[in-house]
Amino acid sequence: MLVKVLAAAIQGINATLVTIEVNALRGIKFYLVGLPDNAVKESQQRINSALNHNGLRFPSKQIIVNMAPADIKKEGSAYDLPIAIGILAADEVIKSDKLDQYLIMGELGLDGKLMPIKGALPITLKARDLGYKGIILPDSNAAEAAVVNGIEVLGANNLIQVIKYLNNELEIPPNTVDIEKDFYSKQSDFPFDFSEVRGQESVKRAFEVAAAGGHNLIMVGPPGSGKSMMAKRLPSILPPLTLQESLETTKIHSVSGMMPDSTSLITQRPFRSPHHTVSSVALCGGGANPKPGEISLAHNGVLFLDELPEFSRDVLEVMRQPLEDRKICVARASYKVEYPAGVMFVASMNPCPCGYYNHPSRPCTCSPGQVQRYLNRISGPLLDRIDLQIEIVPVPFEDISNTKPGETSAEIRKRVIAARKIQEKRYKNQEGIYCNAQMTPKLITEYAALDETSLAMLKTAMNRLNLSARAYDRILKVARTIADLDNSENIQFQHIAEAIGYRNLDRENWGT
């Protein structure tokens, strides 16, 4: 008997329909075709054990399983359940009248228990888009899949439950998720707050400007000055995720297998901080079984690279295109996938190998050549994509010992959200432009025009500070954000002055 069971394969962060065709004929052999990897081929042993453990038997017939389309590589153990259901239906143990209504995925344990799978959310979205009635998957993935409206999500604990449901012997209630409770109620629950930061008021202001305009930022300062501490608190002042952004972020974490059990949505902007030993593949994605990298896992959030010069040159140069295009295309001989990479890039570094160049009280032991070589590890093209360059000095004892709490993240976030709303209205007709950091040269000319006084000041600063030409557009973008924070329609003299102050680490001034 020939039966068909519907499943799915993950490509990038999206799903593709896979039809599992099972034919039971006279004979004793088992054939699995359709470009399966080793994990899929091993499903026969898991299925056999699961059936025997639950009082069923593997058919004493020739079983041919074809996974169509055959030119797409099938990876992982999530095909155990649909293959098992197909085999039992071909052996007429399961009625096949429901199989064309549901997409089925799940990994089988040796005792028939259903184990969680990767990519439950994109698979469910695909099932809904194709018009299927529902999806059957492990119960531990049901909360994640249930955020998709317009489709039944049936979570099962074991193989027997699925068999009885398909034979109309058991009802499995569809899972539902309260989006209001699971999403909106958790958007302001942060482990870190800017009120815990002592001193560094100018740096806090720079973080506020960066958050308000979506600007990339780099901090240069000695050890212990608070660089990592403030970077970890950046998500607490960023605007909350929209539901669409949450779905995008959840899809990426879902296909990476990084969703916590029984979690329905990623409710806060991601903060990723890979170690400096990270490889270029781990950062950008790919591999033998392609997965999103750290850049994509930070999509709609913050990618923080601590001690930037310690990262290998190849790893840093990989970031140049994703930071500009907000996506990354991974092409290999056997596949080509595209991952989103809309991140806010934040970096920190010491000013020299010993860490104390320009320190107010501790002497630097590095020669000028060593300082310059250390700073030259950061290439000009990468630095070109960083709008705010901040020099941090150690916190004075008076500020460290001050027990009075500083301004909270919630207060800063209100101003950031107000500025983002101005930008949202400004760019509502500009596709793919959501904040000032993404302005094109045409938009800069239109929305960042300067009066004569401000233009003269910018010209003077460019000449006196020996700023590079690439700094010009960055200054105008940052000035536009500062004006938005002041609710000013036009960029004024003080906005340009503050924006210029955030370029005091432009390469030609470093180490001099």
Coordinates of C-alpha atoms in Angstrom, one line a residue:
M1 CA 0.0 0.0 0.0
L2 CA 1.3 3.5 -0.9
V3 CA 0.8 6.3 1.5
K4 CA 2.1 9.9 1.7
V5 CA 3.0 11.8 4.9
L6 CA 3.7 15.5 5.0
A7 CA 6.9 16.9 6.6
A8 CA 9.3 19.8 6.1
A9 CA 13.0 20.6 5.7
I10 CA 14.7 23.8 6.9
Q11 CA 16.5 26.0 4.4
G12 CA 18.0 29.0 5.9
I13 CA 15.4 30.2 8.4
N14 CA 12.4 29.1 6.2
A15 CA 10.8 25.7 5.7
T16 CA 10.2 23.7 2.5
L17 CA 7.6 21.0 2.2
V18 CA 8.8 17.4 2.1
T19 CA 6.5 14.6 1.1
I20 CA 7.4 11.2 2.6
E21 CA 6.1 8.5 0.3
V22 CA 6.0 5.0 1.8
N23 CA 5.3 1.8 -0.2
A24 CA 4.9 -1.6 1.4
L25 CA 5.5 -4.5 -0.9
R26 CA 6.3 -8.2 -0.7
G27 CA 9.8 -8.8 0.5
I28 CA 12.0 -8.1 3.6
K29 CA 14.3 -5.1 2.8
F30 CA 14.1 -1.5 3.9
Y31 CA 15.1 1.3 1.5
L32 CA 15.3 5.0 2.4
V33 CA 15.9 7.3 -0.5
G34 CA 15.6 11.0 -1.3
L35 CA 19.1 12.4 -0.2
P36 CA 18.9 11.6 3.5
D37 CA 21.9 12.3 5.8
N38 CA 23.2 9.8 8.3
A39 CA 20.8 10.9 11.1
V40 CA 17.9 10.3 8.8
K41 CA 19.2 6.9 7.8
E42 CA 19.5 5.9 11.4
S43 CA 15.8 6.4 11.9
Q44 CA 15.1 2.8 11.0
Q45 CA 16.7 1.6 14.3
R46 CA 14.9 4.2 16.4
I47 CA 11.6 3.4 14.8
N48 CA 12.1 -0.3 15.2
S49 CA 12.9 0.1 18.9
A50 CA 10.0 2.5 19.5
L51 CA 7.5 0.1 17.9
N52 CA 8.8 -2.9 19.8
H53 CA 8.7 -1.1 23.1
N54 CA 5.1 -0.2 22.6
G55 CA 3.8 -3.6 21.6
L56 CA 3.9 -3.0 17.8
R57 CA 6.1 -4.6 15.2
F58 CA 8.1 -3.4 12.2
P59 CA 6.3 -4.7 9.1
S60 CA 7.8 -7.9 7.6
K61 CA 7.6 -6.5 4.2
Q62 CA 9.8 -4.6 1.7
I63 CA 9.5 -1.0 2.8
I64 CA 10.5 1.8 0.4
V65 CA 10.6 5.3 1.8
N66 CA 11.1 8.2 -0.6
M67 CA 11.6 11.8 0.7
A68 CA 10.5 14.1 -2.1
P69 CA 11.8 16.4 -3.5
A70 CA 14.8 14.2 -3.8
D71 CA 17.3 17.0 -4.7
I72 CA 17.0 18.7 -1.3
K73 CA 19.3 17.2 1.4
K74 CA 17.2 15.9 4.4
E75 CA 19.1 16.4 7.7
G76 CA 18.5 15.6 11.3
S77 CA 16.3 13.2 13.4
A78 CA 13.0 15.2 13.1
Y79 CA 11.8 12.8 10.3
D80 CA 11.5 9.8 12.7
L81 CA 7.8 10.4 13.5
P82 CA 6.5 11.0 9.9
I83 CA 8.5 8.0 8.6
A84 CA 7.1 5.8 11.4
I85 CA 3.6 7.0 10.7
G86 CA 4.1 6.4 7.0
I87 CA 5.3 2.8 7.6
L88 CA 2.4 2.0 9.9
A89 CA -0.1 3.5 7.5
A90 CA 1.4 1.5 4.6
D91 CA 1.0 -1.6 6.8
E92 CA -2.7 -0.5 7.5
V93 CA -2.1 -0.2 11.2
I94 CA -3.1 3.5 10.9
K95 CA -6.0 4.9 8.9
S96 CA -4.7 7.2 6.2
D97 CA -7.7 9.5 5.8
K98 CA -6.2 12.3 8.0
L99 CA -2.6 12.2 6.7
D100 CA -3.2 14.7 4.0
Q101 CA -4.5 17.3 6.5
Y102 CA -1.5 17.5 8.9
L103 CA 2.2 18.1 8.7
I104 CA 4.0 15.8 11.0
M105 CA 7.5 16.2 12.6
G106 CA 9.2 14.7 15.6
E107 CA 12.3 12.8 16.8
L108 CA 11.6 9.4 18.4
G109 CA 13.3 8.0 21.5
L110 CA 13.9 4.3 21.7
D111 CA 10.9 4.0 24.0
G112 CA 8.7 6.0 21.6
K113 CA 8.8 9.3 23.4
L114 CA 8.8 12.4 21.2
M115 CA 11.9 14.6 21.5
P116 CA 12.0 18.3 20.7
I117 CA 13.0 19.4 17.2
K118 CA 14.6 22.5 15.6
G119 CA 12.6 24.9 13.5
A120 CA 9.1 24.3 14.8
L121 CA 8.0 27.9 14.2
P122 CA 9.1 28.2 10.5
I123 CA 7.7 24.7 9.9
T124 CA 4.3 25.7 11.3
L125 CA 4.3 28.9 9.3
K126 CA 4.9 26.9 6.2
A127 CA 2.0 24.5 7.0
R128 CA -0.3 27.4 7.5
D129 CA 0.7 29.1 4.3
L130 CA 0.1 25.8 2.4
G131 CA -3.4 25.6 3.8
Y132 CA -3.1 22.5 6.0
K133 CA -5.5 21.9 8.9
G134 CA -2.8 21.5 11.5
I135 CA 0.6 20.2 12.5
I136 CA 1.5 17.3 14.8
L137 CA 4.8 17.7 16.7
P138 CA 6.4 17.1 20.1
D139 CA 4.6 18.7 23.0
S140 CA 7.8 20.5 24.1
N141 CA 7.6 22.5 20.8
A142 CA 3.9 23.1 20.9
A143 CA 4.1 26.5 22.7
E144 CA 6.6 27.8 20.1
A145 CA 4.4 26.6 17.2
A146 CA 1.1 27.8 18.7
V147 CA 2.0 31.5 18.2
V148 CA 1.0 30.9 14.6
N149 CA -2.7 31.8 14.1
G150 CA -5.1 29.9 11.8
I151 CA -3.7 26.4 12.2
E152 CA -4.2 23.6 14.8
V153 CA -1.1 22.8 16.8
L154 CA -1.2 19.4 18.3
G155 CA 1.5 18.5 20.8
A156 CA 2.0 14.8 21.6
N157 CA 4.3 13.2 24.2
N158 CA 4.8 9.8 22.5
L159 CA 4.2 7.8 19.3
I160 CA 1.2 5.9 20.7
Q161 CA -0.7 9.2 21.2
V162 CA -0.2 10.1 17.5
I163 CA -1.3 6.7 16.4
K164 CA -4.5 6.8 18.5
Y165 CA -5.3 10.3 17.3
L166 CA -5.0 9.4 13.6
N167 CA -7.1 6.3 14.3
N168 CA -9.8 8.5 16.0
E169 CA -9.2 6.7 19.3
L170 CA -7.9 9.8 21.2
E171 CA -8.4 13.5 21.1
I172 CA -5.5 15.8 21.4
P173 CA -6.6 19.4 22.3
P174 CA -5.0 22.1 20.2
N175 CA -2.4 24.2 21.9
T176 CA -3.1 27.9 22.4
V177 CA -0.8 30.8 23.5
D178 CA -1.8 34.0 25.1
I179 CA 0.3 36.5 23.1
E180 CA -0.6 39.3 25.5
K181 CA 0.8 37.4 28.5
D182 CA 3.8 35.7 26.8
F183 CA 5.0 38.7 24.7
Y184 CA 4.0 42.1 25.9
S185 CA 4.2 41.4 29.7
K186 CA 7.9 40.3 29.4
Q187 CA 9.3 43.1 27.3
S188 CA 10.5 45.2 30.3
D189 CA 12.0 42.5 32.4
F190 CA 15.8 43.1 32.2
P191 CA 18.5 41.6 34.4
F192 CA 20.7 44.8 34.1
D193 CA 19.9 48.5 34.5
F194 CA 21.8 51.7 33.8
S195 CA 20.9 52.9 37.3
E196 CA 23.6 50.5 38.5
V197 CA 26.3 52.4 36.5
R198 CA 28.3 54.9 38.6
G199 CA 29.5 58.0 36.8
Q200 CA 30.3 57.9 33.1
E201 CA 27.5 60.3 32.3
S202 CA 29.0 61.3 28.9
V203 CA 29.2 57.6 27.9
K204 CA 25.6 57.0 29.0
R205 CA 24.6 59.9 26.8
A206 CA 26.5 58.3 23.8
F207 CA 24.6 55.0 24.4
E208 CA 21.3 56.9 24.5
V209 CA 22.2 58.5 21.1
A210 CA 23.3 55.2 19.7
A211 CA 20.0 53.5 20.8
A212 CA 17.9 56.3 19.5
G213 CA 19.3 56.2 16.0
G214 CA 20.4 52.5 15.7
H215 CA 24.0 53.6 15.4
N216 CA 27.0 51.3 15.7
L217 CA 29.4 52.2 18.6
I218 CA 32.9 51.5 19.8
M219 CA 34.4 52.2 23.2
V220 CA 38.1 52.6 23.8
G221 CA 39.4 52.7 27.4
P222 CA 41.5 51.1 30.0
P223 CA 40.6 47.9 31.9
G224 CA 37.9 48.3 34.5
S225 CA 36.4 51.5 33.1
G226 CA 33.0 49.9 32.6
K227 CA 32.9 49.1 28.9
S228 CA 31.4 45.6 29.2
M229 CA 29.1 46.7 32.0
M230 CA 27.4 49.4 30.0
A231 CA 27.3 47.3 26.8
K232 CA 25.3 44.6 28.7
R233 CA 22.8 47.2 29.7
L234 CA 22.2 48.5 26.1
P235 CA 19.2 46.2 25.4
S236 CA 17.4 47.7 28.4
I237 CA 17.2 51.1 26.6
L238 CA 16.4 49.9 23.1
P239 CA 12.8 50.1 21.8
P240 CA 10.8 47.0 22.6
L241 CA 10.5 44.4 19.8
T242 CA 7.5 44.5 17.6
L243 CA 5.5 41.3 17.2
Q244 CA 6.9 41.0 13.6
E245 CA 10.5 41.5 14.9
S246 CA 9.8 38.9 17.6
L247 CA 8.7 36.3 15.1
E248 CA 11.8 37.0 12.9
T249 CA 14.1 36.6 15.9
T250 CA 12.3 33.5 17.2
K251 CA 12.6 31.8 13.8
I252 CA 16.4 32.3 13.8
H253 CA 16.7 30.9 17.4
S254 CA 14.3 28.1 16.5
V255 CA 16.3 26.7 13.5
S256 CA 19.5 27.0 15.6
G257 CA 17.9 24.8 18.3
M258 CA 18.4 27.6 20.9
M259 CA 14.8 28.1 22.0
P260 CA 14.2 27.2 25.7
D261 CA 11.7 24.4 26.3
S262 CA 8.0 25.5 26.3
T263 CA 9.0 29.0 25.2
S264 CA 6.7 30.6 22.6
L265 CA 8.5 33.8 21.6
I266 CA 11.7 35.7 22.0
T267 CA 10.4 38.8 23.8
Q268 CA 13.5 40.9 24.3
R269 CA 16.2 42.1 21.9
P270 CA 19.0 39.5 21.7
F271 CA 22.4 40.3 23.1
R272 CA 25.2 38.2 21.7
S273 CA 28.8 38.4 22.9
P274 CA 31.0 35.8 21.3
H275 CA 34.5 35.1 22.6
H276 CA 37.4 36.5 20.6
T277 CA 38.4 32.9 19.5
V278 CA 35.2 32.6 17.5
S279 CA 35.7 31.4 13.9
S280 CA 34.4 33.2 10.8
V281 CA 31.9 30.3 10.2
A282 CA 30.6 30.6 13.8
L283 CA 30.2 34.3 13.3
C284 CA 28.6 34.5 9.9
G285 CA 26.9 31.1 9.8
G286 CA 27.2 28.0 7.5
G287 CA 29.0 24.8 8.2
A288 CA 28.4 21.2 7.0
N289 CA 24.8 21.4 8.3
P290 CA 24.2 25.2 7.7
K291 CA 23.1 27.1 10.8
P292 CA 22.8 30.8 11.6
G293 CA 25.9 32.4 13.1
E294 CA 26.3 34.9 15.9
I295 CA 25.5 37.9 13.6
S296 CA 22.1 36.4 12.7
L297 CA 21.4 35.3 16.3
A298 CA 21.8 39.0 17.2
H299 CA 19.3 40.0 14.5
N300 CA 17.1 42.9 15.9
G301 CA 19.4 43.1 18.8
V302 CA 23.0 43.8 19.8
L303 CA 26.2 42.1 18.7
F304 CA 28.9 43.0 21.2
L305 CA 32.6 42.2 20.5
D306 CA 34.7 42.7 23.6
E307 CA 38.4 43.3 23.1
L308 CA 38.0 43.9 19.4
P309 CA 41.7 43.8 18.3
E310 CA 42.0 40.3 19.8
F311 CA 39.6 38.9 17.1
S312 CA 41.3 37.5 14.1
R313 CA 41.5 39.7 11.0
D314 CA 39.5 37.3 8.9
V315 CA 36.7 37.2 11.4
L316 CA 36.5 41.0 11.6
E317 CA 36.5 41.4 7.8
V318 CA 33.6 39.0 7.5
M319 CA 31.4 41.5 9.3
R320 CA 31.8 44.3 6.8
Q321 CA 29.1 43.3 4.3
P322 CA 26.5 42.1 6.9
L323 CA 26.8 45.4 8.8
E324 CA 26.1 47.3 5.6
D325 CA 23.5 45.1 3.9
R326 CA 21.8 43.8 7.1
K327 CA 21.8 40.3 5.7
I328 CA 24.4 37.7 5.0
C329 CA 24.5 35.2 2.1
V330 CA 26.4 32.0 2.8
A331 CA 27.3 30.2 -0.4
R332 CA 28.9 26.8 -0.6
A333 CA 29.3 24.2 -3.3
S334 CA 26.3 22.2 -2.1
Y335 CA 24.0 25.0 -0.8
K336 CA 23.2 28.7 -0.7
V337 CA 21.3 30.3 2.2
E338 CA 20.5 33.8 3.3
Y339 CA 20.3 34.8 6.9
P340 CA 19.1 38.2 8.3
A341 CA 21.8 40.3 10.1
G342 CA 20.1 43.5 11.2
V343 CA 22.2 44.1 14.2
M344 CA 23.4 47.1 16.3
F345 CA 27.1 46.5 16.5
V346 CA 28.9 47.5 19.7
A347 CA 32.6 46.9 20.3
S348 CA 35.1 47.7 23.1
M349 CA 38.9 47.7 23.2
N350 CA 41.9 48.8 25.2
P351 CA 43.9 51.7 23.7
C352 CA 47.1 49.7 23.7
P353 CA 48.5 46.3 24.5
C354 CA 49.1 47.2 28.2
G355 CA 45.8 48.9 28.4
Y356 CA 46.9 52.2 29.9
Y357 CA 47.6 54.6 27.0
N358 CA 46.3 58.0 27.9
H359 CA 45.4 56.8 31.4
P360 CA 45.3 59.8 33.8
S361 CA 47.3 58.1 36.6
R362 CA 49.0 54.9 35.4
P363 CA 51.9 55.1 32.9
C364 CA 51.7 53.2 29.6
T365 CA 54.6 50.8 29.0
C366 CA 54.0 50.6 25.3
S367 CA 56.1 52.3 22.6
P368 CA 54.3 54.5 20.1
G369 CA 54.9 51.9 17.4
Q370 CA 53.2 49.2 19.6
V371 CA 50.2 51.5 20.2
Q372 CA 49.8 52.2 16.5
R373 CA 50.2 48.5 15.5
Y374 CA 47.6 47.5 18.1
L375 CA 45.1 50.1 16.8
N376 CA 45.8 49.2 13.2
R377 CA 44.3 45.7 13.8
I378 CA 41.0 47.4 13.2
S379 CA 40.7 48.0 9.5
G380 CA 39.5 51.3 8.1
P381 CA 36.5 49.7 6.2
L382 CA 35.2 48.2 9.4
L383 CA 35.8 51.4 11.4
D384 CA 33.9 53.2 8.6
R385 CA 30.7 51.3 9.7
I386 CA 30.9 52.6 13.2
D387 CA 29.1 55.9 13.8
L388 CA 30.1 56.7 17.4
Q389 CA 33.7 56.4 18.7
I390 CA 34.0 57.0 22.4
E391 CA 37.0 57.3 24.7
I392 CA 36.3 56.2 28.2
V393 CA 38.3 57.2 31.3
P394 CA 38.3 55.5 34.7
V395 CA 35.6 56.4 37.1
P396 CA 36.7 58.7 39.9
F397 CA 36.5 57.4 43.5
E398 CA 33.8 59.9 44.3
D399 CA 31.5 58.4 41.7
I400 CA 32.3 54.8 42.6
S401 CA 31.5 55.4 46.3
N402 CA 28.3 57.4 45.5
T403 CA 25.3 55.3 46.7
K404 CA 22.7 57.4 45.0
P405 CA 21.3 55.5 42.1
G406 CA 21.6 57.0 38.6
E407 CA 19.0 57.4 35.9
T408 CA 17.1 54.2 35.3
S409 CA 17.0 52.4 31.9
A410 CA 13.2 52.9 31.8
E411 CA 13.7 56.7 31.9
I412 CA 16.3 56.6 29.1
R413 CA 14.2 54.2 27.1
K414 CA 11.2 56.6 27.1
R415 CA 13.4 59.2 25.3
V416 CA 14.8 56.6 22.9
I417 CA 11.3 55.4 22.0
A418 CA 10.1 59.0 21.4
A419 CA 13.0 59.6 19.0
R420 CA 12.4 56.3 17.2
K421 CA 8.7 57.3 16.6
I422 CA 9.9 60.5 14.9
Q423 CA 12.1 58.4 12.6
E424 CA 9.4 55.9 12.0
K425 CA 7.1 58.6 10.7
R426 CA 9.9 60.2 8.7
Y427 CA 10.8 57.1 6.8
K428 CA 7.4 55.5 6.5
N429 CA 7.6 55.6 2.7
Q430 CA 11.2 54.4 2.6
E431 CA 11.4 50.7 2.2
G432 CA 14.0 49.1 4.4
I433 CA 14.8 52.3 6.3
Y434 CA 13.7 52.4 9.9
C435 CA 16.2 54.6 11.7
N436 CA 18.8 57.3 11.1
A437 CA 21.7 54.9 10.9
Q438 CA 20.3 53.5 7.7
M439 CA 20.0 56.8 5.9
T440 CA 21.2 56.8 2.3
P441 CA 23.2 59.8 0.9
K442 CA 20.0 61.1 -0.7
L443 CA 18.1 61.0 2.6
I444 CA 21.0 62.7 4.4
T445 CA 20.8 65.5 1.9
E446 CA 17.0 65.8 2.5
Y447 CA 16.8 65.4 6.2
A448 CA 20.2 66.4 7.6
A449 CA 20.7 69.8 5.9
L450 CA 22.8 72.3 7.8
D451 CA 22.5 76.0 8.2
E452 CA 25.6 78.2 7.4
T453 CA 26.8 78.4 11.0
S454 CA 26.7 74.6 11.6
L455 CA 28.3 73.9 8.2
A456 CA 31.1 76.3 9.0
M457 CA 31.7 74.6 12.3
L458 CA 31.7 71.1 10.7
K459 CA 34.2 72.4 8.1
T460 CA 36.5 73.7 10.8
A461 CA 36.3 70.5 12.8
M462 CA 37.1 68.4 9.7
N463 CA 40.2 70.5 9.0
R464 CA 41.5 70.9 12.6
L465 CA 40.8 67.4 13.8
N466 CA 42.0 66.0 10.5
L467 CA 38.9 63.9 10.3
S468 CA 38.6 61.5 7.3
A469 CA 36.0 62.1 4.6
R470 CA 34.1 59.0 5.7
A471 CA 33.4 60.8 9.0
Y472 CA 31.3 63.4 7.3
D473 CA 28.1 61.3 6.7
R474 CA 28.5 59.7 10.1
I475 CA 28.5 63.0 11.8
L476 CA 25.4 64.1 10.0
K477 CA 23.5 60.9 10.8
V478 CA 24.4 61.2 14.5
A479 CA 23.5 64.9 14.5
R480 CA 20.1 64.0 13.0
T481 CA 19.5 61.6 15.9
I482 CA 20.6 64.1 18.6
A483 CA 18.1 66.6 17.0
D484 CA 15.4 63.9 17.2
L485 CA 16.1 63.4 20.9
D486 CA 15.6 67.2 21.3
N487 CA 12.4 67.0 19.2
S488 CA 14.0 69.5 16.9
E489 CA 12.9 69.5 13.2
N490 CA 16.2 71.0 12.1
I491 CA 19.8 70.2 13.0
Q492 CA 21.2 73.0 15.1
F493 CA 24.7 74.2 16.1
Q494 CA 24.8 72.2 19.4
H495 CA 23.7 69.0 17.7
I496 CA 26.6 69.2 15.2
A497 CA 29.0 70.0 18.1
E498 CA 28.0 66.9 20.1
A499 CA 28.1 64.7 17.0
I500 CA 31.7 65.9 16.3
G501 CA 32.6 65.0 19.8
Y502 CA 31.7 61.4 19.1
R503 CA 34.4 61.2 16.3
N504 CA 37.3 62.0 18.6
L505 CA 38.7 58.5 18.0
D506 CA 38.7 58.7 14.3
R507 CA 41.7 56.7 13.0
E508 CA 43.9 59.5 12.1
N509 CA 43.9 60.8 15.7
W510 CA 44.5 57.5 17.4
G511 CA 47.8 57.0 19.1
T512 CA 49.1 60.5 18.4

